[in-house]
XYZ file of C-alpha atoms in Angstrom:
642
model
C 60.841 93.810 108.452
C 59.947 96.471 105.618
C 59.191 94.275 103.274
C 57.917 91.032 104.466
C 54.270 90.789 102.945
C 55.901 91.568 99.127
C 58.255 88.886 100.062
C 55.567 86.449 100.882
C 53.661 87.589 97.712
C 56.583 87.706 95.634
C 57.882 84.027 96.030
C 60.151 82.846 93.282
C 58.674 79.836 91.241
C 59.356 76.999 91.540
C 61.912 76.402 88.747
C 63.886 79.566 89.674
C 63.962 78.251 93.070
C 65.467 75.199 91.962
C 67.892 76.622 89.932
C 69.293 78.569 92.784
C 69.510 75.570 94.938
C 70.967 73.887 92.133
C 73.984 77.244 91.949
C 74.833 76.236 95.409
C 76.312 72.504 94.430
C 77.497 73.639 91.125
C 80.942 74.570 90.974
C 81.112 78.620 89.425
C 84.863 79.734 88.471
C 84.494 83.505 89.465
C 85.604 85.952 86.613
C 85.834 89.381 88.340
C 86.573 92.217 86.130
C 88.533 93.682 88.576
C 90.918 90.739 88.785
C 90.779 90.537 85.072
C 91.948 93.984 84.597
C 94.712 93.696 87.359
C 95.878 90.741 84.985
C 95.672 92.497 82.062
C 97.737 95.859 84.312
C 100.407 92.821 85.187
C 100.635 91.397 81.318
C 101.520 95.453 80.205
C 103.532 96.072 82.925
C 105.727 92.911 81.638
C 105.392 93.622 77.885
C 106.783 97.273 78.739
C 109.375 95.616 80.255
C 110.341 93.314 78.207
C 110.394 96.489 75.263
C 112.532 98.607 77.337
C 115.216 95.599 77.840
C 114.870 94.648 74.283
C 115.962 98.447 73.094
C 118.625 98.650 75.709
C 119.958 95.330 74.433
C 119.897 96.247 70.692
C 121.478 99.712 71.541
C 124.404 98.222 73.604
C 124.786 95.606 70.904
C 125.399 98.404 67.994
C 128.152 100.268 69.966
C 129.684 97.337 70.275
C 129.788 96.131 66.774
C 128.562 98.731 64.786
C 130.698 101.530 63.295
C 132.779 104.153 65.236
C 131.010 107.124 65.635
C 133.657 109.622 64.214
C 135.241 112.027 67.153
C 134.572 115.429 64.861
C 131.068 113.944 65.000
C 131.203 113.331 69.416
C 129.941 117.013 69.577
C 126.263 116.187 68.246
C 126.363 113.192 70.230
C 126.721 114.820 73.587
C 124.526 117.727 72.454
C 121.628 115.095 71.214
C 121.721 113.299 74.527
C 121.057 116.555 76.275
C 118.649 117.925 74.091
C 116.438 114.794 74.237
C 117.099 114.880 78.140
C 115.918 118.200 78.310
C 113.004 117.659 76.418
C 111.465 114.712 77.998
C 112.667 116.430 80.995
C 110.301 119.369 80.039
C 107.488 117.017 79.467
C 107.610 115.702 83.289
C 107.539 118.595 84.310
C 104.415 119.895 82.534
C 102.739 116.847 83.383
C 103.236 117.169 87.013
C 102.273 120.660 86.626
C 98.639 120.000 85.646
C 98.133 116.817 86.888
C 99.879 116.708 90.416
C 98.424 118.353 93.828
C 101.741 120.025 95.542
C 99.491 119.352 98.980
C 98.619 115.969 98.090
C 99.090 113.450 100.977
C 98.111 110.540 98.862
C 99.353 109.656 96.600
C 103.337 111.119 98.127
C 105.025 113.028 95.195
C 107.975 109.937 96.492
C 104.949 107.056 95.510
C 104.539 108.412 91.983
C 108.384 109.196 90.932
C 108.630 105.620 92.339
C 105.773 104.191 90.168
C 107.388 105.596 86.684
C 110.857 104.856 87.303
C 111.783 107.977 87.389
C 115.056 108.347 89.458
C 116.630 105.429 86.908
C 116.033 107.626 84.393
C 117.214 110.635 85.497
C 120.847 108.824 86.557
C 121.142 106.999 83.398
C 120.214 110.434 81.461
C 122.988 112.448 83.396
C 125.445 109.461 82.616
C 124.564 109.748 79.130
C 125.606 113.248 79.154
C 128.750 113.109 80.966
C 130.127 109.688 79.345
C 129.745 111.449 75.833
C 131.281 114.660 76.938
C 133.962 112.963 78.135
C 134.154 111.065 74.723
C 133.988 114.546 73.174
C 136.924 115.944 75.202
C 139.030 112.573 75.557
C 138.771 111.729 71.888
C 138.329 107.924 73.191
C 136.166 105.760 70.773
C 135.215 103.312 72.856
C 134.172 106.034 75.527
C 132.557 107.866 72.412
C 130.711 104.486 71.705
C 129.286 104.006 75.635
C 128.184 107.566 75.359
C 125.976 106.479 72.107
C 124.794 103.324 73.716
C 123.636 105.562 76.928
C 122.089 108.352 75.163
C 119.914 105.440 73.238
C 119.168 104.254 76.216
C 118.383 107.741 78.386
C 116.263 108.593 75.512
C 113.773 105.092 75.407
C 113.931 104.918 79.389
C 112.735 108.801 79.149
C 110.176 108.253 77.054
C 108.847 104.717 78.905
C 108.832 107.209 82.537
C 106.699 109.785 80.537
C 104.243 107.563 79.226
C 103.670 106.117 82.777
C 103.567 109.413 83.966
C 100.718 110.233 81.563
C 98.921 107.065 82.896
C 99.189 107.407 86.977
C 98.223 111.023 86.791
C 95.221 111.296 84.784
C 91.811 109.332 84.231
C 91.847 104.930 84.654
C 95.173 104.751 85.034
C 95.868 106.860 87.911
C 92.803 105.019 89.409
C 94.474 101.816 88.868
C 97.166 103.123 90.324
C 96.165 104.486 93.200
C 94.522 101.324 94.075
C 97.748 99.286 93.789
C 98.938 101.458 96.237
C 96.344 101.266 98.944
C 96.726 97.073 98.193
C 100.272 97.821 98.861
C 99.600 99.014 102.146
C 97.165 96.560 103.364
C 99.869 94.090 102.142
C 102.460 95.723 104.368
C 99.487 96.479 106.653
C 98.773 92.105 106.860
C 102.059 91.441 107.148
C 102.925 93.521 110.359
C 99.709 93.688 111.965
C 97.885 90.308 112.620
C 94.811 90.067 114.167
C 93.469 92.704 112.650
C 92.337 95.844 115.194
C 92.194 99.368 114.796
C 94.495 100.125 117.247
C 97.167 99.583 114.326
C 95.378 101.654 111.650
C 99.275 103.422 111.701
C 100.071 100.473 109.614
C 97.953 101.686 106.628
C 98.734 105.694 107.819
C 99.560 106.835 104.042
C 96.038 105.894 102.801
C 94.195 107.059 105.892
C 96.278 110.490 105.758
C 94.944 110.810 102.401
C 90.820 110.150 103.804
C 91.829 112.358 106.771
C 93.187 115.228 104.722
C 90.231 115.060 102.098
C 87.437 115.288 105.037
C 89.435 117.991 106.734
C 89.213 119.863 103.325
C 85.213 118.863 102.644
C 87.176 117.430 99.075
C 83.999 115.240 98.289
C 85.786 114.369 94.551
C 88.569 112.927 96.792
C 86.564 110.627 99.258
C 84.887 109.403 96.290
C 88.046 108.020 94.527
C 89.067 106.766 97.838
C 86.263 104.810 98.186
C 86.816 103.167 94.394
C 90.516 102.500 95.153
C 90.151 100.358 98.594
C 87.406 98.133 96.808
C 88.745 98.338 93.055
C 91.081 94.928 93.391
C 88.445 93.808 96.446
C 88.204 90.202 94.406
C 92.300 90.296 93.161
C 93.402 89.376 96.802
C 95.345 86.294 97.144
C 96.404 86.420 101.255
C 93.665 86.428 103.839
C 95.564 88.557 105.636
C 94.847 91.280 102.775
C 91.548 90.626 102.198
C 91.339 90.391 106.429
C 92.634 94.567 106.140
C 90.882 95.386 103.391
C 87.309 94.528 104.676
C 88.521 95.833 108.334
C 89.484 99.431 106.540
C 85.963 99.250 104.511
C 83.645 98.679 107.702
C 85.881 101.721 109.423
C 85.422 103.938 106.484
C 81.410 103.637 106.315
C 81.690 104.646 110.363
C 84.676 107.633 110.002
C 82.583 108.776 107.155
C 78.991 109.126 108.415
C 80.241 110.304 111.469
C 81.819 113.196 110.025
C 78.565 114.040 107.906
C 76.687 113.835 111.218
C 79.084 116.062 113.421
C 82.214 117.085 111.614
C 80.090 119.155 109.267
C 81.422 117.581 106.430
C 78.663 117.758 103.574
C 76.444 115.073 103.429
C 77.668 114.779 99.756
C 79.814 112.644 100.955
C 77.950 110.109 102.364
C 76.320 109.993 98.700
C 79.066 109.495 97.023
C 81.233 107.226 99.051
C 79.124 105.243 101.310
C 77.514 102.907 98.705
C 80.458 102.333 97.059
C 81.898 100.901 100.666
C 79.170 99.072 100.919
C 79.387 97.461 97.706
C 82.898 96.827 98.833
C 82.832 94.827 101.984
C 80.403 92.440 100.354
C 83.202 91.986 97.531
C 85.350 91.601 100.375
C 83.298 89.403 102.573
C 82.917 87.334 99.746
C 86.470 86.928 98.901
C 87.422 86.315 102.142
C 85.211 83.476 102.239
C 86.632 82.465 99.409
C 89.859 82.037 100.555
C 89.193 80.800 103.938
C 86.841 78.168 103.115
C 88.521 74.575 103.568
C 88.538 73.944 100.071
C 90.445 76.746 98.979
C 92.864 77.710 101.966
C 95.920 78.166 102.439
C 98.124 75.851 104.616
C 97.608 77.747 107.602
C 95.140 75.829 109.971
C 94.087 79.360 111.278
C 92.522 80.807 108.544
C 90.388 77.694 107.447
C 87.021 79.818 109.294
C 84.499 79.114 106.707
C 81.809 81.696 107.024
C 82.204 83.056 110.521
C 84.538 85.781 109.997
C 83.079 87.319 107.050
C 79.703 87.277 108.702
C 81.022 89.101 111.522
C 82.125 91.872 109.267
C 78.755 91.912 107.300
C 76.861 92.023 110.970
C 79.120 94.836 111.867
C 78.420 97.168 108.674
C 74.965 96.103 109.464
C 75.262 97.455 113.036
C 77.208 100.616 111.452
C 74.419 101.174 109.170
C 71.614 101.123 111.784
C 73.344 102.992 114.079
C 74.227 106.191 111.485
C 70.171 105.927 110.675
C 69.238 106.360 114.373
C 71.701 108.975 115.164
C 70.583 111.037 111.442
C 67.023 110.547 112.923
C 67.728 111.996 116.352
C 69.994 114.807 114.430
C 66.598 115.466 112.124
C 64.220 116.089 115.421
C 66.401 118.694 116.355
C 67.601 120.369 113.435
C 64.773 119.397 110.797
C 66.398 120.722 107.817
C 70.189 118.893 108.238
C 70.933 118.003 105.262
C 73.666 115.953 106.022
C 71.206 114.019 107.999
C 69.207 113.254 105.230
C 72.475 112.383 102.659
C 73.242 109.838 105.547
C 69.916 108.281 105.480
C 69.428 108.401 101.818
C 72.843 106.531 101.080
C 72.700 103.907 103.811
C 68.642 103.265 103.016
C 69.631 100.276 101.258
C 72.643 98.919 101.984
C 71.095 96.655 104.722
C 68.597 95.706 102.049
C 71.802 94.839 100.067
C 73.567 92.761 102.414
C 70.077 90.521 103.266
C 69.939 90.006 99.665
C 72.948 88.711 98.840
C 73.045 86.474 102.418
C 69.961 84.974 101.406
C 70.522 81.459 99.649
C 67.551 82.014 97.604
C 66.317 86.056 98.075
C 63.004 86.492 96.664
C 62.737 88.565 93.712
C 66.125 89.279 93.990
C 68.076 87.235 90.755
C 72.342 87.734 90.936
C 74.431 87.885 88.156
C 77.288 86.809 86.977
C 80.059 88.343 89.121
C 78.112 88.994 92.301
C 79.483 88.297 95.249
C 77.892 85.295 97.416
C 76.298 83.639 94.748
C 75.259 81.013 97.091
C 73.920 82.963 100.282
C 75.445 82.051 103.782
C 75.233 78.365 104.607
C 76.676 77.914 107.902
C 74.385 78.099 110.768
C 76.990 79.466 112.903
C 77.747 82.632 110.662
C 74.112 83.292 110.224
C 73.174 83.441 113.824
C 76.648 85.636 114.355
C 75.475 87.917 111.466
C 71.587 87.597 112.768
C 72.374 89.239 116.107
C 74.201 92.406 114.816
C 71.383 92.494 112.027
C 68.777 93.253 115.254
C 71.246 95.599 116.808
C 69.442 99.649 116.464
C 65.889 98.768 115.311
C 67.285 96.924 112.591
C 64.414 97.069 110.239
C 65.341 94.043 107.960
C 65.073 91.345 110.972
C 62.338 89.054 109.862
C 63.985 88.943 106.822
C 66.644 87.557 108.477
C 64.612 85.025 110.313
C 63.631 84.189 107.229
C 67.228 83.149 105.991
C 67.557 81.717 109.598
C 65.177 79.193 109.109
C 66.235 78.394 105.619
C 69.992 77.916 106.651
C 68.955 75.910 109.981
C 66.162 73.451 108.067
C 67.308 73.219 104.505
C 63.824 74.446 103.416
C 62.073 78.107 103.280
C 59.774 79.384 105.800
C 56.737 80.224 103.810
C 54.397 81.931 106.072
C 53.760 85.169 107.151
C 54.616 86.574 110.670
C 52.714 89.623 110.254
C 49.608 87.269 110.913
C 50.791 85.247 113.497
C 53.114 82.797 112.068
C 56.176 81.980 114.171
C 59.732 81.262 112.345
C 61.121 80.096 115.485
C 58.333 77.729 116.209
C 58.821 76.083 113.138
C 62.219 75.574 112.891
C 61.557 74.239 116.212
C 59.002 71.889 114.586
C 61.290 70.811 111.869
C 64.220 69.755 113.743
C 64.059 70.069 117.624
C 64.788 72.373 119.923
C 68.262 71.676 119.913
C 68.565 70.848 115.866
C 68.634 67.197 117.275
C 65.967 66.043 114.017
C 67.523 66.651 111.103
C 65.340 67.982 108.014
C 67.048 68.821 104.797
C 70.257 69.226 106.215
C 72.223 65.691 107.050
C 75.414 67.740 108.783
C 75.588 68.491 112.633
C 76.292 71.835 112.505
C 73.186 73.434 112.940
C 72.845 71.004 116.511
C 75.868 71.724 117.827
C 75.640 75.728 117.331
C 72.089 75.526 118.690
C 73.689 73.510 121.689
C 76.296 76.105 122.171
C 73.315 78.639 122.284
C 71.775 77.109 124.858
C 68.690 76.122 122.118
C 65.710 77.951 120.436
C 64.384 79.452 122.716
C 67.353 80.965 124.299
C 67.958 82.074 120.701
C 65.014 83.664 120.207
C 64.704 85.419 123.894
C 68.119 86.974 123.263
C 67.487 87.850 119.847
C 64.501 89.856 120.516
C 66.011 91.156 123.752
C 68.553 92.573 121.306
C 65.729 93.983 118.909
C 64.514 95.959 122.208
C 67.579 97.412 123.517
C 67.955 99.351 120.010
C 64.606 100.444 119.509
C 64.098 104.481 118.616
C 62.249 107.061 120.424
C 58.835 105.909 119.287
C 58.282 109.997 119.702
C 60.197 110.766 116.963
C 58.686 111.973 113.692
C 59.256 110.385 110.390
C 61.189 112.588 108.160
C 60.144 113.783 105.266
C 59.706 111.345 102.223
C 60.319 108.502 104.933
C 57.079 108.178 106.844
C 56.461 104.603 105.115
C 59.893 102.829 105.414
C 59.735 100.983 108.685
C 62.796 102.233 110.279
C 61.558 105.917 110.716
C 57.672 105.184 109.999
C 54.859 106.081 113.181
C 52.382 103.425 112.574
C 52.625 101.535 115.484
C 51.953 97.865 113.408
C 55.480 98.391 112.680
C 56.342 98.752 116.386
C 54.116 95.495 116.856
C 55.542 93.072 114.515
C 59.175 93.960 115.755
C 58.029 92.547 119.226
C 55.430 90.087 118.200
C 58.169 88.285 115.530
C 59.330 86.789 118.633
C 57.153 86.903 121.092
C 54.660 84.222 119.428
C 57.153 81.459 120.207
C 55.782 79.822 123.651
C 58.692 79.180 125.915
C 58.177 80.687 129.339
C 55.370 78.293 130.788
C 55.137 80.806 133.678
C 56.238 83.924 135.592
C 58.986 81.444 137.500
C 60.541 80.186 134.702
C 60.557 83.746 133.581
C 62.271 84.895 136.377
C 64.724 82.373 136.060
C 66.058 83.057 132.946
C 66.261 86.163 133.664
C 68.900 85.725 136.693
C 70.301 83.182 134.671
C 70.998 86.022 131.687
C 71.797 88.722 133.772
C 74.122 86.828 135.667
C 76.180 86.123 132.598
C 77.446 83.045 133.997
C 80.487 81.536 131.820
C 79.357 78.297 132.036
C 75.895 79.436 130.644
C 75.210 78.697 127.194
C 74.732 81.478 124.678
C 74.040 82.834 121.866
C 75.408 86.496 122.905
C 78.950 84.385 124.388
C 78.994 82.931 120.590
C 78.471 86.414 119.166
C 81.224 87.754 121.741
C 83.665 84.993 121.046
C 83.578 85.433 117.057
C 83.584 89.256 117.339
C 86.785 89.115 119.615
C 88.568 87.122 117.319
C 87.896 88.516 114.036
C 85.366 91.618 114.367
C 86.530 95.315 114.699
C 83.990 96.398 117.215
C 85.931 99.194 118.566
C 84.018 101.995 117.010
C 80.756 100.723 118.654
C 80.901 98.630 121.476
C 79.087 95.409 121.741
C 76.992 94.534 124.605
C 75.247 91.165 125.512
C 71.597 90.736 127.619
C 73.413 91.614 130.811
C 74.359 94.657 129.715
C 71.108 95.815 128.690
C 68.552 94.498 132.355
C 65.636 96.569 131.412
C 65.511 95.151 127.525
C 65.575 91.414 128.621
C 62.541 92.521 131.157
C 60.657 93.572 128.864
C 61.555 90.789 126.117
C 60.052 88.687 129.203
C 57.075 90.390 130.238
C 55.945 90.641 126.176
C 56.403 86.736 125.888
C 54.300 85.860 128.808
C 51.679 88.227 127.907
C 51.762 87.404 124.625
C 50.800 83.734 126.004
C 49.587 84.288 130.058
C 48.973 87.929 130.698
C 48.195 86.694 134.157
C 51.539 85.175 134.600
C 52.982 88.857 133.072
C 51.430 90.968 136.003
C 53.012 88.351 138.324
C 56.898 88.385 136.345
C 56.155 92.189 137.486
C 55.281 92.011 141.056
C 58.089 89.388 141.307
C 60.413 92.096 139.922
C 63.255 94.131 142.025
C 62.223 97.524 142.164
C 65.431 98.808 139.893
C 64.334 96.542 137.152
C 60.681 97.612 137.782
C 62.051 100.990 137.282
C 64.740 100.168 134.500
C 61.959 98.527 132.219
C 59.630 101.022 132.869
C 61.668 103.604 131.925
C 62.575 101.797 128.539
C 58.984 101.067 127.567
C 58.432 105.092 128.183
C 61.480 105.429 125.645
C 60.572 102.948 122.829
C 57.038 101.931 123.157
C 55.084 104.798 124.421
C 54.392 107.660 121.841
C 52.164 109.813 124.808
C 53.749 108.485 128.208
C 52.331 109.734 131.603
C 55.688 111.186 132.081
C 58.709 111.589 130.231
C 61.559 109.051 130.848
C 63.349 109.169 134.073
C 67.275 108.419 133.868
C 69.440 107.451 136.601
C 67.000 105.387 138.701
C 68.978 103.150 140.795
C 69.070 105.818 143.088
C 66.587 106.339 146.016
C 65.995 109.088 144.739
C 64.910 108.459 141.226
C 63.199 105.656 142.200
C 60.578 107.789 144.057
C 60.081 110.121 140.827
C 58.595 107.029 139.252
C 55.977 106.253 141.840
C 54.558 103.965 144.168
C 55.329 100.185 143.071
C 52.050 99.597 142.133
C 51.790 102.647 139.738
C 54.758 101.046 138.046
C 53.616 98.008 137.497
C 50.116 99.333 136.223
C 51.745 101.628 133.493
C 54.213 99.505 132.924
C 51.526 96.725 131.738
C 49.211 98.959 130.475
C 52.149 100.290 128.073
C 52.801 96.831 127.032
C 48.951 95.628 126.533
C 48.762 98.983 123.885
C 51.495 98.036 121.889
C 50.490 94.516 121.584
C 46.839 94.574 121.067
């Protein structure tokens, strides 16, 4: 919502907006630096190689035709071999000294011996010794020769493990290398663990030991480079299944780590420092994922050829994270004003739904990408956007006209250019544009968009559950901005805000009367299998590929007082008549239920505060006569919307 009029004012011209529709046809071969510098890791890796075998060959090669090494001379040899052992030996263990953390859970002392070859070293150094002792005491020349060939060998091996030492403790290289190991876990991780749920987070234990240990400790350095490693080689992933666990462990991280900001009193540092960077990384990761599930470029496996859905349900679920860590850093602010964690939390996620609308959007005013982004093209399946759509209005998401906005763009083919702040509908005019089913097309000539709108039970069921949605998360409207934050719509007072969040929906005309009102209501809260969707949609694609165990997800049934009061706003938005009648029509717990919510969200000086637990007799007479309901109930409703 925040920033809707400098989006209308702000439209691209003309020629950039046909170059970006032009980006979406055109083929782009993505260069990632990160995949160019895992390349460029693989080429040295193989050059080093190559160098070590190459010196082991040429040192074999003189023992065996080169000149005896005379036995009053085996003596040195022996002695050399141990010398140079002992030195390089020496070396390690200054290294590890300065560089290594004895309490280290990530990287495991056994991960980086592993990395730089170290225990082939130290076997072929201690045969080096002993075969040119034994030449020494035997007087054999042939042994005398092996021992030459070993300690040539001992001594470029040794000095091979020490340079690689050098590079996976300190600066780039240890970054690089700590990301190849959290890859190597999510590849162990994809293999082993498949769908994807947090319920097997054991599978990637070593890296999460390592996040675990550092919050436990308040080591902000450490959650930093955490952060960097899991979305370093976000764009080097060649197996969905990867990318599938890489994305999953990114959404999880933005949740573990704002929760333990907000109650674990770990400093809110943290949240600076590593939440944008996770951001950042699941829209690499969406991206990529895309990428490699997309019928064009997937695999021979039926089952990952997805398209868009199941990276949009990971972008709608770091969406829903997002929104939810703002409203719970508000509610920590009105009772302990000066939380700083609080504030770290809200100052780090600020943008990152900004972020993700951006890059979703097929042609984002003012917003130009460059080369490298990640969804250079925006979302194009009407399917994911209307996944990603819903979580995007999950706890007063304060970016969801924007989002109709892209709605109407993906559904039509063509922007939406007016303004909804004065009136204009987005729903109506997609409905204009191509039916209320998607039955006429406009600029698009597939059938997606009508046979997702026909799953959904059409436009207006769309738009009743969408702003049904919008309701359920709204804030205390009682709640005082924080500092510094009164004008950004999620936290700001002014009650236009409040409006447009309601009225973005309610404008579209689709309950004729308090009847059909009524109706689709029983029909909703029935949650009927048979019954068309948009929230069944949401909660098939979320089963199958979401991680939505940290925060549940609930559908219009689940939340009776929010789809009241979507339906009472429509109709008097249109017929307050017919609105006074949906109430007297009403069962008294719904009466109560709805009343109680518009208390919560839309009231800033109620008659009385909210009262919970009213499907009791009990609670039920707290609120009042029926009558008195229904008159504050209205009369809270008529304020907001006037």
């Amino acid at each position: 919502m925040g920033s809707t009029l400098t989006r209308v004012a702000n439209w691209p011209r003309s020629g950039a907006s046909v170059s970006k529709a032009m980006s979406r046809w055109l083929p782009v071969a993505p260069r990632p630096r990160t995949r160019a510098r895992g390349l460029r890791a693989g080429r040295r890796a193989a050059v080093q190689a190559a160098l070590v075998t190459l010196l082991t060959a040429t040192a074999v090669v003189l023992a065996e035709r080169g000149t005896d090494v005379p036995k009053d001379k085996a003596e040195v040899l022996w002695q050399l071999g141990f010398g140079i052992f002992s030195t390089i030996l020496t070396a390690h263990t200054i290294v590890f000294a300065v560089s290594a953390d004895a309490e280290s859970v990530w990287p495991s002392f056994t991960d980086v011996v592993i990395a730089i070859a170290l225990p082939e070293w130290l076997v072929v150094g201690l045969a080096s010794i002993l075969v040119a002792s034994a030449g020494d005491i035997g007087g054999d020349p042939d042994v005398i020769n092996a021992g030459l060939a070993l300690v040539s060998i001992q001594s470029v091996l040794g000095i091979y493990t020490l340079l690689k030492s050098l590079q996976a403790l300190g600066g780039e290289g240890r970054r690089r290398f700590l990301a190849n190991l959290a890859t190597r876990d999510l590849r162990r991780a994809a293999r082993r663990g498949n769908p994807v749920r947090l319920k097997d987070k054991h599978l990637i234990e070593d890296y999460l030991s390592g996040v675990e240990t550092a919050i436990d400790r308040g080591d902000v350095a450490s959650l930093s480079q955490r952060a960097a490693e899991i979305g370093l080689y976000c764009r080097a992933d060649s197996d969905p299944r990867v990318a599938r666990w890489r994305l999953a462990l990114l959404t999880y991280l933005v949740e573990r780590i704002g929760r333990a900001v907000l109650y674990d009193n770990l400093t809110g540092d943290a949240a600076r420092v590593a939440l944008p960077q996770l951001i950042d990384g699941t829209l690499q990761s969406s991206y990529r994922l895309a990428e490699l599930t997309l019928p064009a470029g997937a695999a021979s496996d039926l089952d990952s050829r997805v398209t868009e859905v199941e990276s949009a349900v990971s972008l709608g679920q770091v969406c829903r994270v997002i929104g939810w860590l703002q409203q719970a850093a508000h509610e920590l602010l009105q009772q302990e004003p000066g939380h700083v964690g609080a504030r770290q939390i809200i100052a780090s996620v600020q943008t990152g739904r900004k972020r993700i609308v951006q890059f979703v959007d097929p042609d984002p005013p003012g917003f130009f990408r460059e080369h490298g982004d990640p969804w250079p093209a925006g979302l194009s399946d009407p399917r994911a956007v209307l996944v990603w759509l819903w979580a995007l209005c999950e706890f007063g998401g304060s970016w969801v006209g924007s989002g109709l906005y892209i709605l109407a763009e993906v559904l039509t083919g063509e922007k939406f250019y007016g303004n909804y702040w004065h009136g204009d509908c987005v729903i109506t005019e997609i409905e204009r544009r191509i039916g209320q089913h998607g039955q006429h097309p406009h600029r698009r000539r597939d059938r997606k968009t009508e046979l997702v709108l026909r799953a959904c039970g059409g436009l207006d069921a769309i738009s009743l559950e969408l702003a049904a949605t919008v309701i359920a998360g709204l804030r205390n409207w009682r709640f005082t901005a924080p500092p510094g934050y009164e004008q950004d719509p999620a936290f700001s007072s002014d009650r236009r805000y409040l409006k447009s969040q309601l009225s973005m929906f309610s404008t579209h005309d689709c309950l004729p009367n308090a009847e059909a009102a009524f109706d689709w209501l029983a029909r909703t809260l029935s949650d009927l299998p048979t019954e068309p969707s948009l929230w069944r949609l949401v909660q098939a694609d979320s089963n199958r590929w979401g991680l939505t165990e940290g925060l549940d997800l609930y559908g219009p049934a689940d939340r009776p007082a929010a789809a009241v009061l979507t339906s009472l706003i429509r109709l008097l938005t249109h017929r307050p008549a017919e609105a006074r009648r949906l109430a007297d029509l009403l069962p008294l717990p719904l009466l109560g239920g709805a009343l109680q919510l518009a208390r919560f969200a839309l009231a800033t000086t109620p008659s009385a505060e909210p009262v919970m637990l009213t499907w009791s007799a009990d609670g039920h007479a707290r609120l009042g006569p029926r009558q008195t309901q229904v008159d504050e109930l209205i009369g809270i409703l008529e304020a907001v919307m006037a």
